[in-house]
C-alpha positions as MATLAB code, in Angstrom:
seq = 'MKKLYLVALFLTGCASTTGVVSMGKDAYMIAREDNGPAASLGAIKAAAFKEAGAFCSGQGKTMQVTKESDTPRSLGQFPQTTLQFTCV';
ca = [
      29.816   10.196  -34.318;
      26.747    8.273  -34.116;
      28.966    5.148  -34.069;
      31.051    6.381  -31.251;
      28.075    7.166  -29.140;
      26.857    3.552  -29.706;
      30.019    1.920  -28.759;
      30.352    4.123  -25.573;
      26.632    3.257  -24.624;
      27.566   -0.559  -25.070;
      30.598   -0.208  -22.989;
      29.017    1.547  -19.941;
      26.444   -1.278  -19.700;
      23.513   -0.947  -17.389;
      23.643   -1.118  -13.684;
      20.408   -1.505  -11.636;
      19.500   -1.048   -7.976;
      16.429   -1.356   -5.939;
      17.726    1.338   -3.690;
      17.056    0.753    0.017;
      13.778   -1.184    0.516;
      12.129   -1.653    4.171;
      11.628   -5.150    4.799;
       9.781   -4.278    8.304;
      10.756   -2.714   11.640;
      14.398   -1.600   11.505;
      15.228   -4.119    8.759;
      16.253   -3.040    5.105;
      17.843   -4.413    2.026;
      19.514   -3.496   -1.198;
      19.931   -5.651   -4.340;
      22.223   -4.518   -7.256;
      22.858   -6.080  -10.623;
      25.326   -4.889  -13.510;
      25.170   -6.418  -16.872;
      28.099   -4.334  -18.587;
      30.869   -6.007  -20.278;
      33.303   -5.023  -17.538;
      30.891   -5.533  -14.544;
      32.445   -6.796  -11.343;
      30.895   -8.357   -8.179;
      33.076   -6.424   -5.938;
      32.186   -2.966   -7.661;
      28.365   -3.578   -7.300;
      28.910   -5.038   -3.598;
      30.955   -1.870   -2.543;
      28.395    0.396   -3.982;
      25.610   -1.465   -1.936;
      27.509   -1.222    1.317;
      28.172    2.529    0.581;
      24.449    3.174   -0.107;
      23.538    1.254    2.988;
      26.238    3.138    4.997;
      24.847    6.534    3.807;
      21.366    5.397    4.643;
      22.017    4.710    8.136;
      24.352    7.692    8.544;
      21.462    9.930    7.501;
      19.706    8.571   10.703;
      22.805    9.303   12.782;
      23.287    5.368   13.085;
      25.743    2.874   11.699;
      24.875    0.145    9.327;
      25.019   -3.654   10.650;
      25.050   -6.375    8.054;
      22.416   -9.299    8.757;
      22.582  -11.228    5.562;
      24.483  -11.188    2.544;
      23.953  -12.909   -0.822;
      26.134  -12.834   -3.954;
      25.932  -14.240   -7.574;
      29.281  -14.001   -9.467;
      29.531  -13.379  -13.022;
      29.369  -16.602  -15.102;
      28.188  -17.632  -18.557;
      24.784  -16.230  -19.124;
      24.795  -14.820  -15.537;
      25.396  -11.068  -14.421;
      26.950  -10.320  -11.162;
      24.364   -9.658   -8.427;
      24.411   -8.966   -4.833;
      21.773   -8.429   -2.046;
      22.519   -7.058    1.284;
      20.117   -7.044    4.237;
      20.896   -4.598    7.061;
      19.792   -2.713   10.222;
      20.536    0.604   11.231;
      21.936    0.745   14.928;
];
Protein backbone atom coordinates (compact mmCIF):
# COMPACT_ATOMS: atom_id res chain seq x y z
CA MET A 1 0.00 0.00 0.00
CA LYS A 2 2.86 2.36 0.82
CA LYS A 3 4.41 1.86 -2.64
CA LEU A 4 1.07 2.58 -4.32
CA TYR A 5 0.80 5.83 -2.35
CA LEU A 6 4.30 6.91 -3.40
CA VAL A 7 3.59 6.16 -7.07
CA ALA A 8 0.33 8.14 -6.90
CA LEU A 9 2.12 11.04 -5.22
CA PHE A 10 4.81 11.06 -7.92
CA LEU A 11 2.27 11.04 -10.76
CA THR A 12 0.26 13.93 -9.36
CA GLY A 13 3.25 16.27 -9.41
CA CYS A 14 3.25 19.64 -7.80
CA ALA A 15 1.45 22.63 -9.21
CA SER A 16 2.05 26.01 -7.67
CA THR A 17 0.41 29.38 -8.05
CA THR A 18 0.95 32.83 -6.66
CA GLY A 19 -2.77 33.46 -6.53
CA VAL A 20 -3.94 36.92 -7.51
CA VAL A 21 -1.28 39.51 -6.70
CA SER A 22 -1.89 43.26 -6.83
CA MET A 23 0.52 45.19 -9.06
CA GLY A 24 -0.80 48.62 -8.20
CA LYS A 25 -4.00 50.49 -8.94
CA ASP A 26 -6.39 48.13 -10.78
CA ALA A 27 -3.56 45.90 -12.05
CA TYR A 28 -3.13 42.25 -11.06
CA MET A 29 -1.10 39.17 -11.97
CA ILE A 30 -1.14 35.42 -11.52
CA ALA A 31 1.81 33.10 -12.08
CA ARG A 32 1.52 29.30 -12.29
CA GLU A 33 3.95 26.40 -12.71
CA ASP A 34 3.45 22.63 -12.74
CA ASN A 35 6.33 20.21 -12.37
CA GLY A 36 4.27 17.02 -12.67
CA PRO A 37 5.18 14.42 -15.30
CA ALA A 38 1.96 15.08 -17.23
CA ALA A 39 1.93 18.86 -16.76
CA SER A 40 0.79 20.91 -19.73
CA LEU A 41 1.08 24.59 -20.48
CA GLY A 42 -2.51 24.65 -21.70
CA ALA A 43 -3.86 23.33 -18.42
CA ILE A 44 -2.01 25.80 -16.21
CA LYS A 45 -2.82 28.66 -18.56
CA ALA A 46 -6.53 27.78 -18.48
CA ALA A 47 -6.41 27.60 -14.68
CA ALA A 48 -4.81 31.07 -14.52
CA PHE A 49 -7.51 32.52 -16.80
CA LYS A 50 -10.26 30.89 -14.70
CA GLU A 51 -8.78 32.25 -11.48
CA ALA A 52 -8.47 35.76 -12.93
CA GLY A 53 -12.00 35.61 -14.30
CA ALA A 54 -13.40 34.48 -10.94
CA PHE A 55 -11.48 37.23 -9.14
CA CYS A 56 -12.94 39.94 -11.39
CA SER A 57 -16.39 38.35 -11.37
CA GLY A 58 -16.34 38.60 -7.58
CA GLN A 59 -16.07 42.36 -8.04
CA GLY A 60 -18.92 42.42 -10.56
CA LYS A 61 -16.44 43.09 -13.38
CA THR A 62 -14.87 41.23 -16.28
CA MET A 63 -11.23 40.31 -16.74
CA GLN A 64 -9.15 42.05 -19.42
CA VAL A 65 -5.70 40.67 -20.22
CA THR A 66 -2.90 43.25 -20.40
CA LYS A 67 0.07 40.89 -20.82
CA GLU A 68 0.81 37.16 -21.05
CA SER A 69 4.08 35.30 -20.75
CA ASP A 70 4.52 31.54 -21.24
CA THR A 71 7.40 29.10 -20.88
CA PRO A 72 6.65 25.72 -22.48
CA ARG A 73 7.97 22.42 -21.16
CA SER A 74 11.47 21.62 -22.36
CA LEU A 75 14.40 19.60 -21.10
CA GLY A 76 14.92 20.71 -17.51
CA GLN A 77 12.16 23.33 -17.70
CA PHE A 78 8.62 22.94 -16.37
CA PRO A 79 5.71 24.76 -18.03
CA GLN A 80 5.03 28.20 -16.57
CA THR A 81 2.58 30.98 -17.33
CA THR A 82 2.17 34.54 -16.08
CA LEU A 83 -0.99 36.52 -16.68
CA GLN A 84 -1.32 40.26 -16.05
CA PHE A 85 -4.84 41.68 -16.11
CA THR A 86 -7.25 44.36 -15.02
CA CYS A 87 -10.88 44.14 -13.96
CA VAL A 88 -13.21 46.37 -15.99
